[in-house]
Short mmCIF file of C-alpha atoms and ligand atoms in Angstrom, two decimals:
data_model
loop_
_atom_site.label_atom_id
_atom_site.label_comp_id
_atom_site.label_asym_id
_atom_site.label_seq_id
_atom_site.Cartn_x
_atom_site.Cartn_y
_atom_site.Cartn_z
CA UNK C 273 88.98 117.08 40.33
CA UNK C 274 88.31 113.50 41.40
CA UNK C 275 86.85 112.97 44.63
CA UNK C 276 88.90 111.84 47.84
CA UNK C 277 89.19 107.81 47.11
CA UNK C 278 87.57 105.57 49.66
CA UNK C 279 89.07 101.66 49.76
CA UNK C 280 86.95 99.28 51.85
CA UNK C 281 87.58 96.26 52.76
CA UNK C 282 84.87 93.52 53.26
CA UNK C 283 86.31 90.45 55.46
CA UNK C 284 82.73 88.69 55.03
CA UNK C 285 82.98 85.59 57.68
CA UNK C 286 86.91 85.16 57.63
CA UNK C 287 89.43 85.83 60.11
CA UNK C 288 90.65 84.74 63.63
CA UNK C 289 92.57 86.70 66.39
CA UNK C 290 95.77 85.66 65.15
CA UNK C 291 95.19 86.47 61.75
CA UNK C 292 93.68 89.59 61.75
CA UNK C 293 96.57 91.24 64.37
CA UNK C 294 99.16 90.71 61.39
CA UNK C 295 96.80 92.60 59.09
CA UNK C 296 95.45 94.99 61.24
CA UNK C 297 99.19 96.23 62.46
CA UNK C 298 99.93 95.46 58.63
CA UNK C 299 97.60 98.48 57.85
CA UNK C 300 98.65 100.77 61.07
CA UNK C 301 102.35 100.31 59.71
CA UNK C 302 101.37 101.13 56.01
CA UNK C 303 102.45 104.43 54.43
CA UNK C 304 101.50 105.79 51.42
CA UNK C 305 97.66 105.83 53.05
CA UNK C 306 97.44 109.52 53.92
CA UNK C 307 96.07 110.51 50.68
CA UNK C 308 92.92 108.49 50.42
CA UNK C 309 90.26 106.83 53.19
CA UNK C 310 90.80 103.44 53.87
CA UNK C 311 88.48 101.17 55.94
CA UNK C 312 87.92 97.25 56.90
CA UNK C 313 84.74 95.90 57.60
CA UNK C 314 84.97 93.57 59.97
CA UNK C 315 83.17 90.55 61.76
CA UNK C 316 81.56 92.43 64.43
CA UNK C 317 82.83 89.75 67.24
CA UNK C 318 86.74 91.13 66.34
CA UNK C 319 85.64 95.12 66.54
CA UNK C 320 87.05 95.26 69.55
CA UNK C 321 90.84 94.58 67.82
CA UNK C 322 89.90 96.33 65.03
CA UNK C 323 89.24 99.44 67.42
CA UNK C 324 92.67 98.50 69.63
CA UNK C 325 94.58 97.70 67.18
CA UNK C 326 93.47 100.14 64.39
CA UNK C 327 92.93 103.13 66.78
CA UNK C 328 95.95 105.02 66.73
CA UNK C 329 96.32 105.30 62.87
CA UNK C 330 94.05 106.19 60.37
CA UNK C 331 92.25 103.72 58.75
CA UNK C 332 88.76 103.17 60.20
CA UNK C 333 86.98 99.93 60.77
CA UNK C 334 83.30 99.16 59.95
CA UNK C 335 80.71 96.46 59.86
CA UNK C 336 79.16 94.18 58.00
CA UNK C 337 75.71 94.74 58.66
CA UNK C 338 73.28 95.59 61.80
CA UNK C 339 70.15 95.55 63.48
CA UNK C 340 67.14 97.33 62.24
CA UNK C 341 65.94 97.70 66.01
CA UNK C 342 67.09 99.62 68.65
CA UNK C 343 66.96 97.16 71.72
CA UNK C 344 65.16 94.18 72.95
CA UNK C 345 64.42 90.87 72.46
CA UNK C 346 66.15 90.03 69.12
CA UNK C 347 68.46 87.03 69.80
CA UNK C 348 71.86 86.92 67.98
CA UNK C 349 71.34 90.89 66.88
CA UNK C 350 73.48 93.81 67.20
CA UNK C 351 72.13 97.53 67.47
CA UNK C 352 73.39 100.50 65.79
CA UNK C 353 74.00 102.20 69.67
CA UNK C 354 76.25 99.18 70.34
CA UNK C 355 78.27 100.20 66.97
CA UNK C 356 78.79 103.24 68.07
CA UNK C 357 80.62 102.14 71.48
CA UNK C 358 83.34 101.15 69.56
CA UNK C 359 83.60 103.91 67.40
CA UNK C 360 82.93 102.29 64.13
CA UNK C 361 82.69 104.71 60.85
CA UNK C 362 81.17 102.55 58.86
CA UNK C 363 78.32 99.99 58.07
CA UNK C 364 77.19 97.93 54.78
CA UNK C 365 74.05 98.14 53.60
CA UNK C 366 72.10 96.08 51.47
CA UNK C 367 75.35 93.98 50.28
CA UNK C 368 73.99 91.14 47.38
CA UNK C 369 74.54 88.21 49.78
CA UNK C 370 72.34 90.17 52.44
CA UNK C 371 70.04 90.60 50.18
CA UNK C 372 70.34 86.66 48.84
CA UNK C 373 71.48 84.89 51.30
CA UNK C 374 69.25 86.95 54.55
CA UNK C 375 66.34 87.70 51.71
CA UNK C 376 66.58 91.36 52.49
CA UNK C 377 65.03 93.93 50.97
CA UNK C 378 65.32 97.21 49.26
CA UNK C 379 63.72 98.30 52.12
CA UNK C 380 65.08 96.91 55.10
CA UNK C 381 68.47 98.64 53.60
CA UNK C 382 67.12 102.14 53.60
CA UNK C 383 65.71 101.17 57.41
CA UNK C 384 69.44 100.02 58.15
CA UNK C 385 71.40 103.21 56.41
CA UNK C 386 68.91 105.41 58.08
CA UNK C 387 69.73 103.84 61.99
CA UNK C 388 73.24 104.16 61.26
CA UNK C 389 72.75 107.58 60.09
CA UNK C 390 71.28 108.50 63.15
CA UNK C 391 74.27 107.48 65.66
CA UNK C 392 76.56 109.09 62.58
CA UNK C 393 77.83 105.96 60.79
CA UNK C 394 77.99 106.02 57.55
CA UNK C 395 75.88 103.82 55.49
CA UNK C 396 77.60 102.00 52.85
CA UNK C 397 74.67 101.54 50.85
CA UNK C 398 75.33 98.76 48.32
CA UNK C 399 73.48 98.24 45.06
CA UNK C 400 73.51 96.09 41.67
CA UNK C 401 72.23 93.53 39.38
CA UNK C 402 72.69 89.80 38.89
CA UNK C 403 73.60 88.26 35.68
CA UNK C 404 69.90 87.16 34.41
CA UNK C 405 68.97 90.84 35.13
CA UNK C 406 72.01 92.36 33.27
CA UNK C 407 71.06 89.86 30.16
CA UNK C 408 67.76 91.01 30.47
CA UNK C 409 68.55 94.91 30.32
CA UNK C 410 67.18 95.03 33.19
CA UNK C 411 70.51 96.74 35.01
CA UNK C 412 69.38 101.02 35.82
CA UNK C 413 65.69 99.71 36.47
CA UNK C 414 66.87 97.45 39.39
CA UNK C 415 69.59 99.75 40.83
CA UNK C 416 67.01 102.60 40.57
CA UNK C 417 64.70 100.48 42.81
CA UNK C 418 67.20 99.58 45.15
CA UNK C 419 68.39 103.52 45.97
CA UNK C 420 64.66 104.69 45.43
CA UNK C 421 64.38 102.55 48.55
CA UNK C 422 67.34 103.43 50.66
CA UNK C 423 66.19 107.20 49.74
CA UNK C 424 63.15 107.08 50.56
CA UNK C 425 63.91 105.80 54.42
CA UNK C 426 66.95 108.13 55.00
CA UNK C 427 65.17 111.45 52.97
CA UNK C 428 66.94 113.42 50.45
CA UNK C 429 68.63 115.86 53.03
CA UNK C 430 70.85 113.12 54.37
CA UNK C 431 72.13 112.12 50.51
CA UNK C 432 75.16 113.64 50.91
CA UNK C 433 75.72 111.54 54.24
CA UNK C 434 76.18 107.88 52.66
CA UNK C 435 78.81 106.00 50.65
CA UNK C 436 77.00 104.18 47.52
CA UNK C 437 79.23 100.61 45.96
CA UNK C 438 77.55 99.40 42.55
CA UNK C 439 78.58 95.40 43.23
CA UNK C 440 77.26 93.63 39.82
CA UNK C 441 75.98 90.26 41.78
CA UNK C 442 77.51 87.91 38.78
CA UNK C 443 80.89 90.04 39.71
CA UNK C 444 81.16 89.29 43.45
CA UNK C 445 83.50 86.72 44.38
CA UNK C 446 83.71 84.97 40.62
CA UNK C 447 86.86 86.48 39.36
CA UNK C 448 84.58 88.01 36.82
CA UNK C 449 84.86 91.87 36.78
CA UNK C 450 82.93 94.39 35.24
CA UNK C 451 85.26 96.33 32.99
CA UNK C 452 85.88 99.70 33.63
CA UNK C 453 83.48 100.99 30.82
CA UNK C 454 80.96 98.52 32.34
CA UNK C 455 81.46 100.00 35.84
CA UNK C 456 82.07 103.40 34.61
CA UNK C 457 78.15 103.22 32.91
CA UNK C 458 76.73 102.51 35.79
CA UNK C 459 78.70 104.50 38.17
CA UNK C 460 77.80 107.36 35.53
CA UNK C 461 74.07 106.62 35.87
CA UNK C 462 73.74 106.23 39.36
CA UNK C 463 75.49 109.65 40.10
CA UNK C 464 73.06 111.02 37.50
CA UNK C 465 69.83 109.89 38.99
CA UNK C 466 71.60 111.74 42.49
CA UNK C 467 71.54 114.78 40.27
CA UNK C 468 67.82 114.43 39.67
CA UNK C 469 67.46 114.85 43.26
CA UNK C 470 70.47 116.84 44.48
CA UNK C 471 73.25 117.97 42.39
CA UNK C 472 75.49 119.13 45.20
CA UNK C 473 75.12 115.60 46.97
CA UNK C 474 75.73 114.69 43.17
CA UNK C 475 79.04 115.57 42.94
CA UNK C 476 79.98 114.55 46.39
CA UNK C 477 78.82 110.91 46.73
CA UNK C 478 81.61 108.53 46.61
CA UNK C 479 80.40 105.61 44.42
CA UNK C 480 82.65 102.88 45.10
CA UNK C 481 83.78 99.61 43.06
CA UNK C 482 83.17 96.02 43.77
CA UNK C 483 83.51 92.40 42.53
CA UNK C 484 86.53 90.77 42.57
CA UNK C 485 88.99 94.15 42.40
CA UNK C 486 92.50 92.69 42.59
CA UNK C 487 95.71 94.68 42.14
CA UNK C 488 95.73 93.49 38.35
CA UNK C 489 92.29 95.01 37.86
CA UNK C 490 91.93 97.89 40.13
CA UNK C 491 93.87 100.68 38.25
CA UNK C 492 91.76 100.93 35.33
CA UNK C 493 88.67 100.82 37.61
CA UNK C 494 89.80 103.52 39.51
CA UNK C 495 90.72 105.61 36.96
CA UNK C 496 86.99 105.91 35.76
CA UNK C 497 85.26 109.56 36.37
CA UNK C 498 82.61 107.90 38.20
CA UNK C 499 84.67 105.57 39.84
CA UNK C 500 86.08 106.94 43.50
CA UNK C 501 87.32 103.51 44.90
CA UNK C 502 86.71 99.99 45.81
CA UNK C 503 84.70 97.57 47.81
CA UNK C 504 87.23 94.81 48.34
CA UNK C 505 85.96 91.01 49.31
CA UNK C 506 88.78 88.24 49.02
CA UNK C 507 91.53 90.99 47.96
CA UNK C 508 91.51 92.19 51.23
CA UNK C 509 92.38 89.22 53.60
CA UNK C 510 95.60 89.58 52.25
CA UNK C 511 97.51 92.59 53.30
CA UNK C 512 99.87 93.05 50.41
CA UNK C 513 97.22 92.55 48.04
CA UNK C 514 94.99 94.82 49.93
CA UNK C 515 97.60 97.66 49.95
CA UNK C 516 98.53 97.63 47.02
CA UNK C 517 95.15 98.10 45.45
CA UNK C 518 94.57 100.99 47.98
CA UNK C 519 97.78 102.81 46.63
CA UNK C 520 96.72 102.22 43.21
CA UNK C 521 93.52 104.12 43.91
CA UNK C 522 95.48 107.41 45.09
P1 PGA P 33 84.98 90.18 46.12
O1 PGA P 33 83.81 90.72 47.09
O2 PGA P 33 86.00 91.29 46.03
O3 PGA P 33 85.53 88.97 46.81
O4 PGA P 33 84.36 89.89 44.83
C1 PGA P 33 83.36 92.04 47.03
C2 PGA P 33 82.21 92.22 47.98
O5 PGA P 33 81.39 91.31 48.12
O6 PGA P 33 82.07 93.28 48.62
#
């Protein structure tokens, strides 16, 4: 039996108040949602709608990223205890344009998954290779590293607590997908190197899907063994587009 699907939505650094009340009562309003998980990962600045508007039904809101410090005297920071006044569910980890963009590391995402761990948000730990590294073969070495790291910082009893998204870097917001035997070979390695370490976590993870999933791609993605939903970018700002990929993945 296939896992229960998880659809995510990453807004990145898009939105305004105006915008995000159509899709956030857009998604309250929604049926057909009861069968899967579905989350948006929001600025953290609009949380507070996300929390208002979003609270009474049930998809959950996350973030984008957070603070690998408790407190103190980190200007333009936010902590994982401040996350948890507004009753977020969810934080990314380790997405590509951290990682290029903020030059994070390996590291720093294991640091990150295991503070949101401990105030019981769940990491969504976010791994995969860019395009010179998939030419090179270089693919299962890199995403190896980068959960090697993120397990080594949370430690293999909490494996079963995170969310893992295999995001090829050359996929993300190009209109270039993997296709679903691409994703479905990775998703189908990653859960096997889990195994190595815990076969019961193995089975449970939810590996999710990303780079540019649109409602013309995302059946065939989702209909991969390994595959147990998406990690949605652009596709998600729009709320017909976004719904309709989260119905495909029931
Ligand atoms: P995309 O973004 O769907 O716009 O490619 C996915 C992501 O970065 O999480």
């Amino acid at each position: 039996m296939k896992r229960k699907q998880l659809v995510v939505g990453n807004w990145k650094m898009n939105g305004s108040l105006s915008d995000n009340e159509a899709l956030l009562d857009g998604l309250t309003r929604a049926d057909g949602l009861s069968t899967l998980d579905v989350a948006v990962c929001v600025p953290y600045i609009y949380l507070a709608q996300a929390q208002e508007r979003l609270g009474s039904g049930s998809v959950s809101w996350g973030v984008q990223n957070v603070s690998e410090y408790d407190a103190g005297a980190y200007t333009g920071e936010i902590s994982v205890t401040m996350l948890a006044d507004f009753q977020v569910s969810y934080g990314l980890v380790g997405h590509s344009e951290r990682r290029s963009l903020y030059a994070e590391s390996n590291e720093l995402a294991g640091i990150k998954a295991r503070k949101l761990l401990g105030v019981d948000i769940t990491p969504i730990v976010c791994v995969g290779e860019t395009f010179e590294q998939r030419e090179a073969e270089q693919t299962f070495e890199i995403i190896s590293a980068q959960l090697e790291a993120v397990i080594e910082q949370i430690g293999l009893e909490n494996l079963g607590r995170i969310v893992l998204a295999y995001e090829p870097v050359w996929a993300i917001g190009t209109g270039l997908t993997a296709s679903p035997a691409q994703a479905q070979e990775v998703h189908g390695y990653i859960r096997e190197q889990v195994a190595l370490l815990d076969k019961v976590a193995a089975g449970a993870v939810r590996i999710l899907y990303g780079g540019s999933v649109k409602p013309d791609n995302a059946e065939k993605l989702f209909r991969q063994v390994d595959v147990d939903g998406g990690l949605i970018g652009g596709a998600s700002l729009n709320l017909i587009d976004f719904l309709t990929i989260c119905r495909l993945a029931t």
